XYZ file of C-alpha atoms in Angstrom:
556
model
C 120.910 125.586 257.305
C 124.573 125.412 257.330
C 126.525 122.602 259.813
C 128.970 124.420 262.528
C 131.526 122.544 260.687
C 130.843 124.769 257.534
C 130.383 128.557 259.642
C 133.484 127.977 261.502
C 135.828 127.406 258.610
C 138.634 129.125 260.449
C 139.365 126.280 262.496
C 140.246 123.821 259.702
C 143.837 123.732 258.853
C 144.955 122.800 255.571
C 146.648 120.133 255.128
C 148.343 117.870 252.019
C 146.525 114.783 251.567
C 145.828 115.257 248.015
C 148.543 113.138 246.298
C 148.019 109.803 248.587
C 144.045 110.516 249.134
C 143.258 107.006 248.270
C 145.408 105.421 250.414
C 144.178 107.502 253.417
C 140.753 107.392 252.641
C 140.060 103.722 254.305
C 140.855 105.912 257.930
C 137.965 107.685 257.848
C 133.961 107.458 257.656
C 131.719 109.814 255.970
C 129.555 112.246 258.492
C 128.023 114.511 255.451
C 128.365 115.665 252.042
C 127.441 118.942 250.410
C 126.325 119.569 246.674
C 127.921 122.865 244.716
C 127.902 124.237 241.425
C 131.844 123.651 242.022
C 131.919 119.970 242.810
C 131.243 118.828 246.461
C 132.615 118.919 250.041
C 132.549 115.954 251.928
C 133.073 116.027 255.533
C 135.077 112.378 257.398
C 135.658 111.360 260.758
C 137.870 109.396 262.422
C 136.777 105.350 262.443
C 138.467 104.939 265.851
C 135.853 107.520 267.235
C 133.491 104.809 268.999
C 136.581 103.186 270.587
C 138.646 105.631 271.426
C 136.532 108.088 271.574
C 138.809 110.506 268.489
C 137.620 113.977 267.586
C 139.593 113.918 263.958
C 137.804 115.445 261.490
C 138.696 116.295 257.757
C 136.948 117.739 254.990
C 137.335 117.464 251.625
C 136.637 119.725 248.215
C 136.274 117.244 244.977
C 135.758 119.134 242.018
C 133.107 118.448 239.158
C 135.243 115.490 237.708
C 135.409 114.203 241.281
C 139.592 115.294 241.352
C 140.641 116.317 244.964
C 141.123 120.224 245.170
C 141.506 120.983 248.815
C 141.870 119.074 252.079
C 141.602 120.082 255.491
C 141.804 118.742 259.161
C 140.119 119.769 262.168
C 141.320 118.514 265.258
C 144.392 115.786 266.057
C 144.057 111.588 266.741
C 144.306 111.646 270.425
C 147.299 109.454 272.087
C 144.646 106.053 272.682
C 144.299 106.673 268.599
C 147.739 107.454 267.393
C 149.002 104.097 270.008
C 146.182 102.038 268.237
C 147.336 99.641 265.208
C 145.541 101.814 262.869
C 146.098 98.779 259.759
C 142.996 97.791 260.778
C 141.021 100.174 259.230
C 142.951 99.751 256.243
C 141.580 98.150 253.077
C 139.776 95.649 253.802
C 141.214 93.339 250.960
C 144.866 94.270 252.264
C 147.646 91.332 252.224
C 147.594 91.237 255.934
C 142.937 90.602 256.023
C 143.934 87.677 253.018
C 146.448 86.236 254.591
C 144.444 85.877 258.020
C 141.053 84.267 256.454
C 143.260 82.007 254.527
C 145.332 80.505 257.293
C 141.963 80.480 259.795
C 140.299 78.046 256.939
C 143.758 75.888 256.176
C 143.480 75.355 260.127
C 140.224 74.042 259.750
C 137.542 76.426 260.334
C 135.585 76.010 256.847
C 132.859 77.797 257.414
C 132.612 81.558 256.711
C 130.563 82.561 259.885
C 133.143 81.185 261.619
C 135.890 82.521 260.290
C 134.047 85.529 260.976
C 133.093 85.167 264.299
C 137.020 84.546 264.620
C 138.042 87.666 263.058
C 135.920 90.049 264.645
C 136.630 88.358 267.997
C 140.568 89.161 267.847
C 140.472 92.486 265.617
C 137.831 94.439 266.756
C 137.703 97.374 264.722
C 138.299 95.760 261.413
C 135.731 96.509 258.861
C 134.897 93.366 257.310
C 131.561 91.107 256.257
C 130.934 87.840 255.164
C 130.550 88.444 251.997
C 134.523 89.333 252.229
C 135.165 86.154 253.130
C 133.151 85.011 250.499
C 135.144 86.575 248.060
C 138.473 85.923 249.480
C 137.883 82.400 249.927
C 136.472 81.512 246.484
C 139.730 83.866 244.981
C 142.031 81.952 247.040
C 140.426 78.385 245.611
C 140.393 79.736 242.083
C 143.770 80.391 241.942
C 144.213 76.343 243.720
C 142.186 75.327 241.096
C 140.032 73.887 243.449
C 136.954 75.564 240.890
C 137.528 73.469 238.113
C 134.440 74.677 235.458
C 135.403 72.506 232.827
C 133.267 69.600 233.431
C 131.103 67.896 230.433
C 128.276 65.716 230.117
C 130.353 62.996 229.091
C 132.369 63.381 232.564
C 128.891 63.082 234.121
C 128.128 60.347 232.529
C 130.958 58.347 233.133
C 130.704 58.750 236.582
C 127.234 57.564 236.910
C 128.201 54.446 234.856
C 131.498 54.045 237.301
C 128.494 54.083 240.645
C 125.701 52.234 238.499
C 126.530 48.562 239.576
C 123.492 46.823 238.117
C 122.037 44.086 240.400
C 123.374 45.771 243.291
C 122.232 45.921 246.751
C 124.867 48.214 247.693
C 124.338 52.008 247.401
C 125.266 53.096 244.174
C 123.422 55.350 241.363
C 119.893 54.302 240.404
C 118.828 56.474 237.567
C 120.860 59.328 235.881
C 119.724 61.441 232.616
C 122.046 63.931 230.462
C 119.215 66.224 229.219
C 119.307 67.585 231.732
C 121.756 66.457 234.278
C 120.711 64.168 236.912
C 121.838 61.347 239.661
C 119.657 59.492 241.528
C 121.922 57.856 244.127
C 120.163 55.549 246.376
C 119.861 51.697 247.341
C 116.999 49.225 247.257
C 116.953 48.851 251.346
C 115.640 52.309 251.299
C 113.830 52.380 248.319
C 111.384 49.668 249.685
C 110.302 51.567 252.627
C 108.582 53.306 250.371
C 106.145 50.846 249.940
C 105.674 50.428 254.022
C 105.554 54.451 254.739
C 103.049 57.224 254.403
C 105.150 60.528 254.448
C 107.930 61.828 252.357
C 109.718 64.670 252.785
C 111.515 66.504 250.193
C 114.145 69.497 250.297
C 116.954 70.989 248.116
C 120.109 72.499 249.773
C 122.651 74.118 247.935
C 126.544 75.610 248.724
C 127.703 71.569 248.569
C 129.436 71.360 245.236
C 131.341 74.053 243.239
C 129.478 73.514 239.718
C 125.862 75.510 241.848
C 123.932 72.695 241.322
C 121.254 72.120 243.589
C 121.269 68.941 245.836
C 117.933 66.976 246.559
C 117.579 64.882 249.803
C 114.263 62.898 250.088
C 113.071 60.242 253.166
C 110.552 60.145 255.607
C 110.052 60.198 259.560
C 109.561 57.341 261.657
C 107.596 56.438 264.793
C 110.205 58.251 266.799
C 110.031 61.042 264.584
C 113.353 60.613 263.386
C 114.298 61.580 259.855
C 115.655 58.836 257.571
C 117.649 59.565 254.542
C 116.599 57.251 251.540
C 117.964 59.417 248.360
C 120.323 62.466 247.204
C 119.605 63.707 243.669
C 122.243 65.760 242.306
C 120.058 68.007 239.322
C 121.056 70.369 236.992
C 118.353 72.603 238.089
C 115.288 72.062 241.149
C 112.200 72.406 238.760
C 109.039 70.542 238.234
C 110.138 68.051 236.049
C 113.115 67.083 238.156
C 110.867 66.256 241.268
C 108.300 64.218 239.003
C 111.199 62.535 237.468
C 112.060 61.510 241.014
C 108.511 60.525 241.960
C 108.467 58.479 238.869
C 111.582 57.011 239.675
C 110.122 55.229 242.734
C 107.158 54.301 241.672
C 109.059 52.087 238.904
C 111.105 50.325 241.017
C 108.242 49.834 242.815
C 105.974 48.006 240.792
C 109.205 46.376 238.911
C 109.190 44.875 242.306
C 105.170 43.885 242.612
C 105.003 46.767 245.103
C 102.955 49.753 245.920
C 103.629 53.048 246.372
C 102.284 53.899 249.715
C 102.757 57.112 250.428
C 99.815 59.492 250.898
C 101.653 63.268 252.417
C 104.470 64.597 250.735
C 106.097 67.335 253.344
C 107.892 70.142 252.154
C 108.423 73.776 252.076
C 106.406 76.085 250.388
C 108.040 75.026 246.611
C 105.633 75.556 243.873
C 107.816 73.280 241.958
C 107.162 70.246 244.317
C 103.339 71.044 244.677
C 102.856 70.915 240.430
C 104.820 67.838 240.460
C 102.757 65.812 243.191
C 99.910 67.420 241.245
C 100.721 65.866 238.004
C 102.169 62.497 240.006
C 99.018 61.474 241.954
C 96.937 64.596 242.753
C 95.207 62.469 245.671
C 98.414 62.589 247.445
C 98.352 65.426 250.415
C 100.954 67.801 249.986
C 101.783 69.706 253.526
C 103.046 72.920 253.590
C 106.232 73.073 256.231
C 104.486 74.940 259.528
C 107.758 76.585 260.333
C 108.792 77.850 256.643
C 105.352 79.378 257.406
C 106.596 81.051 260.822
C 109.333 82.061 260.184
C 107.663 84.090 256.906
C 105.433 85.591 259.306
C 108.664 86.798 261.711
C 110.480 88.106 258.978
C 107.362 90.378 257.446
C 105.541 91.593 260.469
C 108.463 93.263 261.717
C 107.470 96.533 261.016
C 104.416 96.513 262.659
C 103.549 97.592 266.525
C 104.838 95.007 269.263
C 101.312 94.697 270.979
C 99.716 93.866 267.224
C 102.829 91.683 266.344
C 102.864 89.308 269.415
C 99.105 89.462 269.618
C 98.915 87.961 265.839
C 101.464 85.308 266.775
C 99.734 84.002 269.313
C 96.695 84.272 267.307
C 98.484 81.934 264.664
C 99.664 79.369 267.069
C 96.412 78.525 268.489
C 94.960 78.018 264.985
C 97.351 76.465 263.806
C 97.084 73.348 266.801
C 93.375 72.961 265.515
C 92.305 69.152 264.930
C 89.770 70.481 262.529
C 89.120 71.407 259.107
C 85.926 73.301 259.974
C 87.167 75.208 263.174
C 90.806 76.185 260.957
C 89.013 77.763 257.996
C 86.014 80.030 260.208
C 89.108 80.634 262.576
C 91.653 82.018 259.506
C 88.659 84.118 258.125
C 88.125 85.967 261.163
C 91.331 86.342 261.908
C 92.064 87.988 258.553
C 89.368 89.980 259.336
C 90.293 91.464 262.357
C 94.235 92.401 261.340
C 92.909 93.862 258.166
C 91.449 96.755 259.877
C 94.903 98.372 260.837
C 96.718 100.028 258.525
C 99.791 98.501 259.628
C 98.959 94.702 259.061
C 96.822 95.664 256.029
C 100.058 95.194 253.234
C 101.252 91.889 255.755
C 97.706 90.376 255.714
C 97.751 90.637 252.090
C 100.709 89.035 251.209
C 100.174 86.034 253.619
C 96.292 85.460 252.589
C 97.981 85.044 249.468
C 100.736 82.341 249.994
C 98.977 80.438 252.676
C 95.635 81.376 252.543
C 93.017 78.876 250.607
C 95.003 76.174 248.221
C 98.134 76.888 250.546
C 96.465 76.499 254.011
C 97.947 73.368 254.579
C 100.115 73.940 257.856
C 97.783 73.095 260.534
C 97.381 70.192 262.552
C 93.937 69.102 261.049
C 95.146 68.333 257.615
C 96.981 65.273 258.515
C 97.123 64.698 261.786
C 99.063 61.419 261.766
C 101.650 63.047 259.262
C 104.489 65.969 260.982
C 103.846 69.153 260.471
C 107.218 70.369 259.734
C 110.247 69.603 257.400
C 112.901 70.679 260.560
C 114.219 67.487 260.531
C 115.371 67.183 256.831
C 116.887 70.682 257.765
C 118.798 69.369 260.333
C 119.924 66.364 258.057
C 120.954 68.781 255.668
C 123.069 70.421 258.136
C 124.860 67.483 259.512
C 125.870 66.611 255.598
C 127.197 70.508 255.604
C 129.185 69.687 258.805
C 129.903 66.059 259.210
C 130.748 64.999 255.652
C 131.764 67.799 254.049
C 132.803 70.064 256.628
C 131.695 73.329 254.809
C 133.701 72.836 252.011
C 132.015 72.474 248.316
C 133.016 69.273 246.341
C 134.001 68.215 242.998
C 131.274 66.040 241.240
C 134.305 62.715 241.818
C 134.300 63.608 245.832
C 130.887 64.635 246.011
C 129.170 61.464 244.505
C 131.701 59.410 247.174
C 130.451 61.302 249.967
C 126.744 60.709 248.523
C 127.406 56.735 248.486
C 128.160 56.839 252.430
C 125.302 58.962 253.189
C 123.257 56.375 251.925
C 125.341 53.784 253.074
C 125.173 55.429 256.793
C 121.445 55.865 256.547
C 121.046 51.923 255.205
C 122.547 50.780 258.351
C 120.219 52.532 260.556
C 116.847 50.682 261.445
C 114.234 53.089 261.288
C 110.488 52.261 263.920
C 108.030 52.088 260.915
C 105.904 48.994 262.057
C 102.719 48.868 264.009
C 103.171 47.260 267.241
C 100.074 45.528 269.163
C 100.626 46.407 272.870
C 100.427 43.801 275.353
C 101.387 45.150 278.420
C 101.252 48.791 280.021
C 104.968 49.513 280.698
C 105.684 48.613 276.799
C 102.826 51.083 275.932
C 104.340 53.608 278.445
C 107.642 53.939 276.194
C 106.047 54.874 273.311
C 103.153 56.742 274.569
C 103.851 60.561 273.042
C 104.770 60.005 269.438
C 102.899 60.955 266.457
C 101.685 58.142 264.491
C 103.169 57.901 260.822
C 100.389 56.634 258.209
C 96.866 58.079 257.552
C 93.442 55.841 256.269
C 89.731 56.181 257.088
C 89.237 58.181 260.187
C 86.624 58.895 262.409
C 86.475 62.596 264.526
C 84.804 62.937 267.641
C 84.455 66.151 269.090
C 83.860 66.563 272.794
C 83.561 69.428 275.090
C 85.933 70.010 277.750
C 84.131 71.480 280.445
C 82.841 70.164 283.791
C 78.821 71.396 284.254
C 78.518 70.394 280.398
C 77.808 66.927 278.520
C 79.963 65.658 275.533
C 78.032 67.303 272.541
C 78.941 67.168 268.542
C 81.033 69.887 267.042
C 77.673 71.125 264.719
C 75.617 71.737 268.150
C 78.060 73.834 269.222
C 79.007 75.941 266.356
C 74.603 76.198 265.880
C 74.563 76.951 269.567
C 77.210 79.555 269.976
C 77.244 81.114 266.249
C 75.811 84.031 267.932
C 78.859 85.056 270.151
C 81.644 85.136 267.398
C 81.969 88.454 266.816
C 86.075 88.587 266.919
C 88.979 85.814 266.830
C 89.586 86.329 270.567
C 86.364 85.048 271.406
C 86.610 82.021 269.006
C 89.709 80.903 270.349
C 88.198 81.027 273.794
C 85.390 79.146 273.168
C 87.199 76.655 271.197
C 90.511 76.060 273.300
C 88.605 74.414 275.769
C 87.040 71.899 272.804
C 88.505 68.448 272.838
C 89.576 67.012 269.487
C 89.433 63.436 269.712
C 90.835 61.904 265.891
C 90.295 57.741 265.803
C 91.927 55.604 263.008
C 90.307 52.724 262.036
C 91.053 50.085 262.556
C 92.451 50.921 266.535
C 94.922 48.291 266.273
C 96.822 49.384 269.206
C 96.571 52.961 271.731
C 98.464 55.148 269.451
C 95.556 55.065 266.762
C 93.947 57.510 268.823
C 94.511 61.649 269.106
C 93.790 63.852 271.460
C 94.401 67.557 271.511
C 93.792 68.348 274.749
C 97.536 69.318 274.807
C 97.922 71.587 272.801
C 96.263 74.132 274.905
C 96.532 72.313 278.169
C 99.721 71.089 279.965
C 101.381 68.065 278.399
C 99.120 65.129 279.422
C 96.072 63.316 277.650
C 92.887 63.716 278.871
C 89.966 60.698 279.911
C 88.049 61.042 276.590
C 90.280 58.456 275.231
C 89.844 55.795 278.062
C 85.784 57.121 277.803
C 85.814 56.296 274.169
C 87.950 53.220 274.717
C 84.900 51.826 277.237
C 81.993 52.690 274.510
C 83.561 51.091 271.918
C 84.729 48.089 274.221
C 88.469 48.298 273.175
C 89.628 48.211 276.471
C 91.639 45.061 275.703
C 94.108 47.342 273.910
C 95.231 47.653 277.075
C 95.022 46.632 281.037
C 94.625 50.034 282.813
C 93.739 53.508 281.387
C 96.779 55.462 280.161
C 95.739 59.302 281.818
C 98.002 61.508 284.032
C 96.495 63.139 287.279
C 95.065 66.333 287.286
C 96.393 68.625 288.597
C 94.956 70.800 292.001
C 94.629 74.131 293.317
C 97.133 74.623 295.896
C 100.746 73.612 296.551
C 101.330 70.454 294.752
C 101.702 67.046 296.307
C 104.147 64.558 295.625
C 102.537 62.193 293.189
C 104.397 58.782 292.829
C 104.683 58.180 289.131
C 102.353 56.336 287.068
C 99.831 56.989 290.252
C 96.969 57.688 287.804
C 97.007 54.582 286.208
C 94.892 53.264 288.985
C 92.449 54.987 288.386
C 89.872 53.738 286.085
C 86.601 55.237 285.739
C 85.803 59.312 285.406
């Protein structure tokens, strides 16, 4: 069926736009375009039309060899249109669009979002992207010479032996190879904690130096779950050799030094590269798979499914993912998969994620080390802050880029990170410290007590034997077991924080008594004076509750 544009031909006046049709072009937006035997006719209107609300039309006859024949206009710019500085819908790489991104990012703003955010702010209807910027800025550079590609082996190597100050305490470059290319810049402050810790995590960033090459930052979290920078490894490429060779590279000095290499969880994203190198390393090492690389996956792909399934499956997720057990996680992820399997618009999603982080790559949940983070967020935010504080957006040269590296570890040698275990000997000190995660991992113990008041404290295999019968569905495992208190003891309880309860991860924020109960059987209340537990709290409008009132109490 033919538009009203095409049956009312008489109201199109012809006009001549065929000799500067490319330079008028950049005014206008395509509505339609119809196929002939003669060539095509493509009908435009004006780009001011959502601001200023322009009827303009024009259509256009191109010929088989795509040669204007015939253009026509329907319609005039209104005053609001004609008034408007119509240069910005020019060409988007016009002089005027250059010369703007280049002055924002001489005044400072490096980064391309912002310069972005900028742009669009102050010229509203300019049609521009990132990727613009992109290309404008890295032009602009080129023709600096900022992009200098001509850069050897031989230069690499005589900047590692410049930083490579043997007997050195100082920061400076550990290791380097040539085949391939690669920097280990460290210092042996950091590289001993190694031999105290029992995470690592591991990440590569990239956009930080103009040669592409990827940038490796490596530490580990202490007891107030704050990352610690002990390593960036500028590679040639981020494979599996590269993260061995780092691996390797510890361990050496290591045991040059009479030391062991303590580490037992290497956290990361979901890198296939870093699992087959802690595989061939030490495959008795844990490897955990980032929980919120795993999230955010599941945000980006079930998108196109129906609200109601989308938030139910995220909830779904959540809950299994807090489990303190092994047992509970896998039965829990099997009927789960079963139930979103049966729509036909999870079936393609449920697919792809039983494959990435279903069976060797289930290793996001709480339960499979539980004294180890689950997440790599806060070697993301370190890589950030070297994006923003060091370099300030701006890629480096290898000669500024290995300075920059030497502070970072200098900066991150200065810091002293909580890594020790600290016997408690009064309740206030205990207090301060009372909601972190503890760091290391050895033989455990895992009690598993019910949560429910007409009900005594029974094992984890009488309940699944007594309630196998009523799960049928997900919904009605995660009922039964949010109310199941995971109680995880490391032995030997040297001080409170040896003990985990998971009482809060579907209650409010507060441990529960099982720990001061468990604390009485096994006559370890020495740890400490007074049982660490919050009140309850009642039905009703709540009282005020002077702080710390609970610690009076001691029996339940």
């Amino acid at each position: 069926m033919k538009s009203k544009e095409q049956k009312n031909i008489f109201d199109w006046t012809i006009c001549t736009l065929e000799d500067n049709w490319e330079t008028e072009k950049w005014k206008w937006s395509v509505k339609t375009s119809v196929r002939s035997q003669r060539g095509r006719t493509t009908y435009y209107y004006c780009k001011s039309k959502s601001v200023n609300e322009c009827k303009a039309q024009l259509r256009v006859d191109f010929d088989v060899y795509n040669a204007v024949v015939c253009v026509a206009k329907k319609y005039q710019h209104n005053e609001l249109c004609v008034e408007a500085d119509l240069s910005s819908c020019q060409r988007v790489n016009s002089r005027y669009l250059k010369e703007l991104i280049i002055s924002i990012h001489n005044s400072g703003v490096r980064r391309p979002r912002d310069i972005f955010s900028i742009v669009k702010t102050s010229k509203k209807d300019i049609n521009l992207s990132k990727r613009i910027i992109y290309n404008v800025l890295y032009s602009y550079k080129k023709k600096q010479n900022i992009y200098n590609q001509n850069f050897t082996s031989e230069d690499f190597a005589t900047l590692c032996k410049k930083y490579n100050k043997p007997n050195e305490d100082n920061p400076k470059v550990f290791k380097y190879t040539l085949a391939p290319l690669r920097a280990f810049i460290t210092s042996k402050k950091l590289l001993y904690y190694f031999s105290i810790v029992k995470n690592l995590h591991i990440d590569a960033t990239y956009k930080i130096n103009i040669y592409s090459f990827p940038v490796i930052i490596l530490g580990f979290s202490d007891l107030n779950k704050r990352f610690i920078c002990c390593g960036v490894v500028i590679a040639e490429n981020e494979n599996t050799d590269t993260y061995l060779w780092i691996f390797e590279c510890i361990k050496e000095f290591l045991e040059t030094h009479k030391l062991k290499f303590t580490v037992n969880n290497i956290i990361a994203d979901n890198s296939e590269q870093i699992s087959a190198a802690v595989r061939l390393f030490d495959p008795n090492i844990k490897r955990t798979n980032c929980w919120a690389h795993v999230y955010r996956l599941i945000n980006r792909t079930i998108n196109g499914c129906n609200d109601i399934i989308k938030n139910e499956f995220k909830k779904e997720i959540l809950s299994l993912q807090c489990f303190s057990s092994q047992k509970l996680f896998n039965q829990g992820i099997k009927l789960l998969l079963l139930k979103y399997s049966q729509f036909t618009s999870t079936k393609q999603f449920i697919e792809e994620f039983n494959k990435k982080y279903v069976g060797k790559n289930s290793n996001w949940y709480e339960a499979f080390d539980i004294w180890s983070p689950s997440t790599n967020n806060s070697l993301e935010r370190f890589n950030l802050r070297i994006k923003e504080s060091y370099i300030n957006w701006e890629k480096m040269n290898f000669n500024d880029f290995f300075d920059i590296s030497l502070q970072i570890i200098s900066d991150c040698g200065e810091e002293t990170p909580r890594i020790d275990k600290i016997l408690y000997t009064s309740k206030e000190a205990l207090l301060l410290d009372f909601e972190f995660l503890e760091y290391s991992l050895s033989e455990t113990e895992i009690l598993y007590l019910i949560r429910k008041k007409n009900e005594n404290n029974i094992s984890l295999e009488i309940f699944i034997q007594k309630y196998t019968e009523c799960f049928f569905t997900i919904n009605d495992f995660l009922e039964y077991f949010s109310s199941v208190c995971f109680l995880t003891v490391r032995y030997p309880i040297i001080n409170f924080m040896d003990i985990v309860c998971s009482c809060s991860y579907f209650a409010k924020n507060r441990k529960c008594s099982h720990i001061y109960n468990f604390l009485k059987n096994k006559n370890l209340l020495n740890l400490v004076d007074i049982a660490l537990i919050n009140v309850k709290a009642g039905r009703g409008r709540p009282k005020k509750i002077k702080k710390n009132a609970g610690l009076k109490k001691e029996a339940f």
